[in-house]
Amino acid sequence: MKAVYFEEHGGPEVLETGDFDDPIIGPGEILIDVKAASLNHLDIFVRRGLPGIRLPLPHITGSDAAGVVGGVGDGAAGIAVGDRVLVNPTLSCGRCEFCIRGDASLCRSFKIVGEQTQGTCCEKIVVPHDNVIPIPNSLSFEDAAAVPLVFLTAWRMLITRAHLRPSEDVLILGAAAGVGTACIQIAKVTGARVLAAASSDEKLELCRSLGADVLINYAKEDLVKKVRNETGKRGVDVCVDYIGKDTWTKSLQSVAKGGRLVTCGATTGYDPKTDLRHIFFRQLEVIGSTMGSKNELLAPLSLILDGKMRPVVGKVFHFEQTEEAHRLMESRKLSGKIVIRVADND
Ligand SMILES: [Zn+2]
């Protein structure tokens, strides 16, 4: 099969497109002929190399995929060859204390497709049958590939971890990126008021089209001041910050007394300065979240299929242009998700 892979860690230039051995289906597994994959910041971190994780090389990039079932392993029930599916990228044991209580991303043997295992930017992938979710004809492969990682991450972060409630004010930083566009829509469906912050007016226009109530261009405006003005000097109930170092201090200052600051990443750096007085005097909750469980993907998927939310595809690249797609992702200039068309749609 053809695959996009790297043989050494580094910049986008280490990505190669070439022949790779077909994966072999084991018991309980499903082989998928990939039609579309999508990029996440995780792909960049994996390509550059993650501290503490030694990958067998060459490594195929990508965590998100949609396609058609091409083979079914022994004992994999409920899925048939030819079914249209998307992939839940969270790999978990299903048996440990965390899996049993529904927290698959806390699993003792937690892995992500494309991080510790071979990824989705290729023509064929094999995943456990529990990770395969059927999709109807109404959802295109390109849209489907843009759903899993960002929507399950956003759902777990806002609903499961931060317990967002109707009528609350939520500030979303990096609101035009993949997770951000999912957060805006989930917050609106919940009945919250959304303050969307992004670095350009063009990105904010997208946020408005997704239902954001207040738009903040933090390249031009003082974020904390604007949040205080828009909330009667109170601050927001919930702030979503996965930007990290560049915005963390301002995020702490933007949260109301007793509010929650939730993070699922640190795109600009993981070691920001924290003034602890903000946390104890104002009794803030700092909440971590990562990936999510299958139910945290099925919930937003159901709302997408009902037409209440939509995956936001910013740009589609051909398989051979994955290096260029990684460069665009790294530039953080694009809004929405970058999708890789692996095979022509049927
Ligand atoms: Zn487990």
Short mmCIF file of C-alpha atoms and ligand atoms in Angstrom, two decimals:
data_model
loop_
_atom_site.label_atom_id
_atom_site.label_comp_id
_atom_site.label_asym_id
_atom_site.label_seq_id
_atom_site.Cartn_x
_atom_site.Cartn_y
_atom_site.Cartn_z
CA MET A 1 0.00 0.00 0.00
CA LYS A 2 0.95 3.67 -0.25
CA ALA A 3 1.62 5.53 3.00
CA VAL A 4 2.93 8.86 4.30
CA TYR A 5 5.69 8.11 6.80
CA PHE A 6 8.95 9.36 8.28
CA GLU A 7 12.18 7.45 8.92
CA GLU A 8 13.66 10.07 11.25
CA HIS A 9 12.07 12.75 13.44
CA GLY A 10 12.17 16.36 12.22
CA GLY A 11 10.38 19.03 10.19
CA PRO A 12 7.79 18.50 7.45
CA GLU A 13 10.62 17.63 5.03
CA VAL A 14 11.13 14.23 6.72
CA LEU A 15 7.70 13.08 5.44
CA GLU A 16 7.85 10.64 2.55
CA THR A 17 5.13 9.07 0.44
CA GLY A 18 5.92 5.55 -0.68
CA ASP A 19 5.23 1.83 -0.47
CA PHE A 20 4.62 0.22 2.88
CA ASP A 21 3.69 -3.35 3.87
CA ASP A 22 -0.07 -3.91 4.12
CA PRO A 23 -1.21 -4.32 7.74
CA ILE A 24 -2.39 -7.81 8.75
CA ILE A 25 -5.81 -8.32 10.37
CA GLY A 26 -5.71 -10.12 13.72
CA PRO A 27 -8.60 -11.58 15.72
CA GLY A 28 -11.14 -8.93 16.74
CA GLU A 29 -9.71 -6.40 14.30
CA ILE A 30 -11.06 -4.57 11.26
CA LEU A 31 -9.16 -3.57 8.12
CA ILE A 32 -10.25 -0.26 6.63
CA ASP A 33 -9.55 1.00 3.12
CA VAL A 34 -8.91 4.63 4.04
CA LYS A 35 -10.66 7.25 1.90
CA ALA A 36 -9.77 10.34 3.93
CA ALA A 37 -7.56 11.19 6.90
CA SER A 38 -7.22 14.47 8.78
CA LEU A 39 -4.37 16.24 10.53
CA ASN A 40 -4.08 17.22 14.18
CA HIS A 41 -1.37 19.03 16.12
CA LEU A 42 -0.53 15.65 17.59
CA ASP A 43 0.83 14.63 14.16
CA ILE A 44 3.35 17.48 14.36
CA PHE A 45 4.45 16.52 17.87
CA VAL A 46 4.81 12.86 16.84
CA ARG A 47 6.78 13.82 13.71
CA ARG A 48 9.13 16.04 15.75
CA GLY A 49 9.50 13.35 18.42
CA LEU A 50 7.87 13.18 21.86
CA PRO A 51 10.00 12.96 24.99
CA GLY A 52 9.66 9.54 26.60
CA ILE A 53 8.09 7.88 23.55
CA ARG A 54 10.42 5.87 21.31
CA LEU A 55 8.67 4.90 18.11
CA PRO A 56 9.70 2.07 15.88
CA LEU A 57 10.61 3.74 12.56
CA PRO A 58 9.47 4.19 9.84
CA HIS A 59 6.25 5.60 11.32
CA ILE A 60 3.01 6.41 9.49
CA THR A 61 1.45 9.70 10.65
CA GLY A 62 -2.19 10.53 11.39
CA SER A 63 -4.87 9.71 14.00
CA ASP A 64 -8.12 10.44 12.15
CA ALA A 65 -9.58 8.42 9.30
CA ALA A 66 -12.76 7.46 7.51
CA GLY A 67 -13.17 4.79 4.87
CA VAL A 68 -14.72 1.48 3.91
CA VAL A 69 -14.32 -1.83 5.74
CA GLY A 70 -12.07 -4.07 3.62
CA GLY A 71 -11.69 -7.04 5.96
CA VAL A 72 -13.08 -8.40 9.23
CA GLY A 73 -10.96 -10.42 11.70
CA ASP A 74 -12.22 -13.50 13.57
CA GLY A 75 -14.66 -12.65 16.33
CA ALA A 76 -15.27 -9.04 15.19
CA ALA A 77 -19.06 -8.88 15.20
CA GLY A 78 -21.44 -6.21 13.92
CA ILE A 79 -19.28 -4.86 11.08
CA ALA A 80 -19.25 -6.10 7.50
CA VAL A 81 -17.01 -5.65 4.48
CA GLY A 82 -18.20 -2.61 2.52
CA ASP A 83 -19.53 -0.68 5.56
CA ARG A 84 -18.69 3.05 5.61
CA VAL A 85 -16.95 3.86 8.89
CA LEU A 86 -14.87 6.34 10.84
CA VAL A 87 -12.18 5.49 13.38
CA ASN A 88 -12.21 6.32 17.08
CA PRO A 89 -8.49 7.05 17.67
CA THR A 90 -8.55 6.30 21.43
CA LEU A 91 -7.09 2.84 22.11
CA SER A 92 -7.87 1.40 25.54
CA CYS A 93 -7.98 -2.03 27.21
CA GLY A 94 -11.71 -1.97 28.07
CA ARG A 95 -11.00 -3.85 31.32
CA CYS A 96 -9.11 -1.59 33.77
CA GLU A 97 -10.79 0.47 36.52
CA PHE A 98 -10.75 3.59 34.31
CA CYS A 99 -12.18 1.89 31.21
CA ILE A 100 -14.93 0.28 33.32
CA ARG A 101 -16.04 3.67 34.62
CA GLY A 102 -16.04 5.15 31.08
CA ASP A 103 -12.75 7.05 31.23
CA ALA A 104 -10.94 5.34 28.34
CA SER A 105 -8.41 8.17 28.04
CA LEU A 106 -7.23 7.39 31.60
CA CYS A 107 -6.76 3.71 30.67
CA ARG A 108 -3.66 2.12 32.18
CA SER A 109 -2.61 1.05 28.68
CA PHE A 110 -3.97 4.13 26.88
CA LYS A 111 -2.67 4.70 23.37
CA ILE A 112 -3.66 6.88 20.42
CA VAL A 113 -3.85 5.63 16.84
CA GLY A 114 -0.93 7.24 15.00
CA GLU A 115 0.98 8.08 18.18
CA GLN A 116 2.12 4.78 19.66
CA THR A 117 0.75 2.75 16.70
CA GLN A 118 1.00 3.20 12.94
CA GLY A 119 -1.26 6.03 11.77
CA THR A 120 -3.99 6.75 9.27
CA CYS A 121 -2.26 8.62 6.40
CA CYS A 122 -2.12 5.50 4.27
CA GLU A 123 -4.35 3.30 2.14
CA LYS A 124 -5.07 0.55 4.70
CA ILE A 125 -5.26 0.52 8.47
CA VAL A 126 -6.14 -2.15 11.03
CA VAL A 127 -7.85 -1.19 14.31
CA PRO A 128 -9.74 -3.09 17.05
CA HIS A 129 -13.39 -3.55 16.01
CA ASP A 130 -14.54 -1.48 19.03
CA ASN A 131 -12.77 1.51 17.43
CA VAL A 132 -14.85 1.37 14.25
CA ILE A 133 -18.04 3.44 14.08
CA PRO A 134 -20.46 3.09 11.11
CA ILE A 135 -21.47 6.30 9.32
CA PRO A 136 -24.41 6.95 6.98
CA ASN A 137 -24.11 7.92 3.30
CA SER A 138 -25.11 11.47 4.23
CA LEU A 139 -21.70 12.07 5.85
CA SER A 140 -18.87 12.35 3.30
CA PHE A 141 -15.58 10.62 4.05
CA GLU A 142 -13.80 13.99 4.15
CA ASP A 143 -16.25 15.41 6.69
CA ALA A 144 -16.19 12.14 8.68
CA ALA A 145 -12.38 12.17 8.88
CA ALA A 146 -12.56 15.69 10.37
CA VAL A 147 -14.75 14.55 13.29
CA PRO A 148 -13.13 12.04 15.66
CA LEU A 149 -10.14 13.50 17.53
CA VAL A 150 -11.30 17.09 17.83
CA PHE A 151 -14.94 16.39 18.69
CA LEU A 152 -14.24 13.70 21.28
CA THR A 153 -11.54 15.90 22.83
CA ALA A 154 -13.84 18.94 22.91
CA TRP A 155 -16.78 16.93 24.29
CA ARG A 156 -14.78 15.39 27.12
CA MET A 157 -13.20 18.74 27.96
CA LEU A 158 -16.37 20.86 28.06
CA ILE A 159 -19.09 18.40 29.06
CA THR A 160 -17.45 15.57 31.02
CA ARG A 161 -14.59 17.43 32.70
CA ALA A 162 -15.65 21.10 32.94
CA HIS A 163 -19.40 20.30 33.39
CA LEU A 164 -20.42 23.25 31.19
CA ARG A 165 -24.01 24.32 31.92
CA PRO A 166 -26.65 26.35 30.03
CA SER A 167 -26.35 30.11 30.55
CA GLU A 168 -22.68 29.96 31.55
CA ASP A 169 -20.09 32.11 29.80
CA VAL A 170 -17.30 30.15 28.13
CA LEU A 171 -14.14 31.67 26.66
CA ILE A 172 -12.52 29.60 23.92
CA LEU A 173 -8.97 30.44 22.86
CA GLY A 174 -7.71 29.32 19.46
CA ALA A 175 -11.40 29.17 18.62
CA ALA A 176 -10.97 28.77 14.84
CA ALA A 177 -8.73 25.71 15.08
CA GLY A 178 -10.04 22.13 14.96
CA VAL A 179 -10.76 21.65 18.68
CA GLY A 180 -11.91 25.29 18.94
CA THR A 181 -14.56 24.98 16.23
CA ALA A 182 -15.85 21.82 17.94
CA CYS A 183 -15.88 23.62 21.33
CA ILE A 184 -17.88 26.58 19.99
CA GLN A 185 -20.59 24.30 18.60
CA ILE A 186 -20.77 22.01 21.65
CA ALA A 187 -21.01 25.06 23.94
CA LYS A 188 -23.81 26.55 21.82
CA VAL A 189 -25.76 23.27 21.76
CA THR A 190 -25.39 23.23 25.57
CA GLY A 191 -26.91 26.71 25.81
CA ALA A 192 -23.80 28.52 26.96
CA ARG A 193 -22.72 31.99 25.78
CA VAL A 194 -19.52 31.73 23.74
CA LEU A 195 -16.69 34.26 23.75
CA ALA A 196 -14.42 33.18 20.89
CA ALA A 197 -10.84 34.42 20.74
CA ALA A 198 -8.58 34.04 17.70
CA SER A 199 -5.68 35.85 16.06
CA SER A 200 -7.39 37.29 12.94
CA ASP A 201 -10.71 38.78 11.86
CA GLU A 202 -11.01 36.13 9.16
CA LYS A 203 -10.79 33.35 11.75
CA LEU A 204 -13.33 35.18 13.93
CA GLU A 205 -15.76 35.36 11.02
CA LEU A 206 -15.77 31.55 10.97
CA CYS A 207 -16.38 31.55 14.75
CA ARG A 208 -19.35 33.86 14.23
CA SER A 209 -20.78 31.53 11.58
CA LEU A 210 -20.59 28.68 14.11
CA GLY A 211 -22.61 30.67 16.64
CA ALA A 212 -20.01 32.49 18.76
CA ASP A 213 -21.65 35.41 20.62
CA VAL A 214 -18.60 37.59 21.31
CA LEU A 215 -15.54 37.80 19.05
CA ILE A 216 -12.12 38.76 20.40
CA ASN A 217 -9.11 39.35 18.15
CA TYR A 218 -6.25 38.88 20.62
CA ALA A 219 -3.71 40.12 18.10
CA LYS A 220 -5.39 43.55 18.28
CA GLU A 221 -7.34 43.67 21.56
CA ASP A 222 -6.47 43.17 25.22
CA LEU A 223 -8.03 39.78 25.94
CA VAL A 224 -8.53 40.21 29.69
CA LYS A 225 -9.98 43.72 29.33
CA LYS A 226 -12.40 42.65 26.62
CA VAL A 227 -13.55 39.61 28.62
CA ARG A 228 -14.14 41.80 31.69
CA ASN A 229 -16.10 44.33 29.59
CA GLU A 230 -18.26 41.62 28.07
CA THR A 231 -19.03 39.95 31.41
CA GLY A 232 -19.79 42.98 33.59
CA LYS A 233 -16.25 42.79 35.10
CA ARG A 234 -17.03 39.27 36.35
CA GLY A 235 -14.99 37.01 34.05
CA VAL A 236 -16.08 33.78 32.40
CA ASP A 237 -17.31 30.63 34.12
CA VAL A 238 -15.19 28.38 31.94
CA CYS A 239 -12.06 29.07 29.87
CA VAL A 240 -10.70 26.58 27.34
CA ASP A 241 -6.98 27.09 26.76
CA TYR A 242 -4.92 24.60 24.77
CA ILE A 243 -2.62 27.34 23.41
CA GLY A 244 -0.47 27.10 26.55
CA LYS A 245 2.47 29.37 27.25
CA ASP A 246 1.36 32.36 25.11
CA THR A 247 -2.08 32.72 26.71
CA TRP A 248 -2.10 30.91 30.08
CA THR A 249 -1.59 33.97 32.32
CA LYS A 250 -4.35 35.86 30.53
CA SER A 251 -6.63 32.84 30.75
CA LEU A 252 -6.20 32.69 34.55
CA GLN A 253 -7.09 36.40 34.72
CA SER A 254 -10.15 35.94 32.49
CA VAL A 255 -11.88 33.32 34.66
CA ALA A 256 -14.50 34.48 37.20
CA LYS A 257 -14.19 33.69 40.90
CA GLY A 258 -14.89 29.99 41.40
CA GLY A 259 -14.57 29.39 37.64
CA ARG A 260 -12.89 26.58 35.72
CA LEU A 261 -9.88 26.65 33.41
CA VAL A 262 -9.64 23.56 31.26
CA THR A 263 -6.71 22.52 29.08
CA CYS A 264 -6.12 19.67 26.63
CA GLY A 265 -2.82 20.78 25.18
CA ALA A 266 -0.09 23.39 24.94
CA THR A 267 0.55 24.27 21.32
CA THR A 268 2.86 27.21 22.11
CA GLY A 269 4.71 25.70 25.08
CA TYR A 270 3.97 23.67 28.21
CA ASP A 271 5.77 25.66 30.91
CA PRO A 272 3.94 28.99 31.37
CA LYS A 273 4.30 31.05 34.54
CA THR A 274 1.40 30.58 36.97
CA ASP A 275 0.58 33.06 39.74
CA LEU A 276 -0.90 30.69 42.33
CA ARG A 277 -2.75 33.54 44.04
CA HIS A 278 -5.19 33.53 41.14
CA ILE A 279 -5.98 29.91 41.89
CA PHE A 280 -6.35 29.94 45.68
CA PHE A 281 -7.69 33.44 46.41
CA ARG A 282 -10.23 33.24 43.61
CA GLN A 283 -10.84 29.51 44.13
CA LEU A 284 -10.34 28.50 40.52
CA GLU A 285 -10.39 24.94 39.29
CA VAL A 286 -7.66 24.00 36.79
CA ILE A 287 -8.84 20.93 34.91
CA GLY A 288 -6.82 18.68 32.63
CA SER A 289 -8.39 16.66 29.84
CA THR A 290 -7.08 14.51 27.04
CA MET A 291 -8.77 12.66 24.19
CA GLY A 292 -11.97 10.86 25.25
CA SER A 293 -14.03 7.67 25.32
CA LYS A 294 -16.16 6.19 22.56
CA ASN A 295 -19.33 7.62 24.16
CA GLU A 296 -17.67 11.06 24.07
CA LEU A 297 -17.36 10.62 20.30
CA LEU A 298 -20.80 9.07 19.74
CA ALA A 299 -22.52 12.02 21.48
CA PRO A 300 -21.19 14.78 19.18
CA LEU A 301 -21.43 12.47 16.14
CA SER A 302 -25.13 12.04 16.80
CA LEU A 303 -25.58 15.84 16.92
CA ILE A 304 -23.60 16.17 13.67
CA LEU A 305 -25.82 13.59 11.96
CA ASP A 306 -28.88 15.50 13.23
CA GLY A 307 -27.52 18.66 11.55
CA LYS A 308 -27.02 20.49 14.87
CA MET A 309 -23.23 20.72 14.49
CA ARG A 310 -20.79 20.25 11.63
CA PRO A 311 -17.18 19.28 11.10
CA VAL A 312 -15.29 22.33 9.83
CA VAL A 313 -12.98 21.40 6.97
CA GLY A 314 -10.60 24.28 6.19
CA LYS A 315 -8.71 22.72 3.30
CA VAL A 316 -8.42 19.37 1.53
CA PHE A 317 -5.02 18.19 0.30
CA HIS A 318 -4.20 15.27 -1.94
CA PHE A 319 -2.32 12.40 -0.34
CA GLU A 320 0.93 13.35 -2.12
CA GLN A 321 0.75 16.89 -0.65
CA THR A 322 0.89 15.84 3.01
CA GLU A 323 4.22 17.65 3.55
CA GLU A 324 2.63 20.91 2.38
CA ALA A 325 -0.38 20.20 4.60
CA HIS A 326 1.89 19.77 7.64
CA ARG A 327 3.57 23.11 6.84
CA LEU A 328 0.19 24.84 6.72
CA MET A 329 -0.85 23.20 10.01
CA GLU A 330 2.38 24.37 11.66
CA SER A 331 1.88 27.95 10.41
CA ARG A 332 -1.45 28.06 12.34
CA LYS A 333 -2.77 30.29 9.55
CA LEU A 334 -5.68 28.07 8.55
CA SER A 335 -9.10 27.83 10.18
CA GLY A 336 -10.75 24.45 10.68
CA LYS A 337 -9.38 21.03 9.90
CA ILE A 338 -6.92 19.94 7.23
CA VAL A 339 -8.15 16.82 5.47
CA ILE A 340 -5.99 14.48 3.38
CA ARG A 341 -7.78 12.78 0.49
CA VAL A 342 -6.26 9.31 0.45
CA ALA A 343 -8.44 7.72 -2.25
CA ASP A 344 -11.14 9.00 -4.54
CA ASN A 345 -14.59 8.72 -3.03
CA ASP A 346 -16.98 6.14 -4.37
ZN ZN B 1 -8.26 0.34 30.36
#
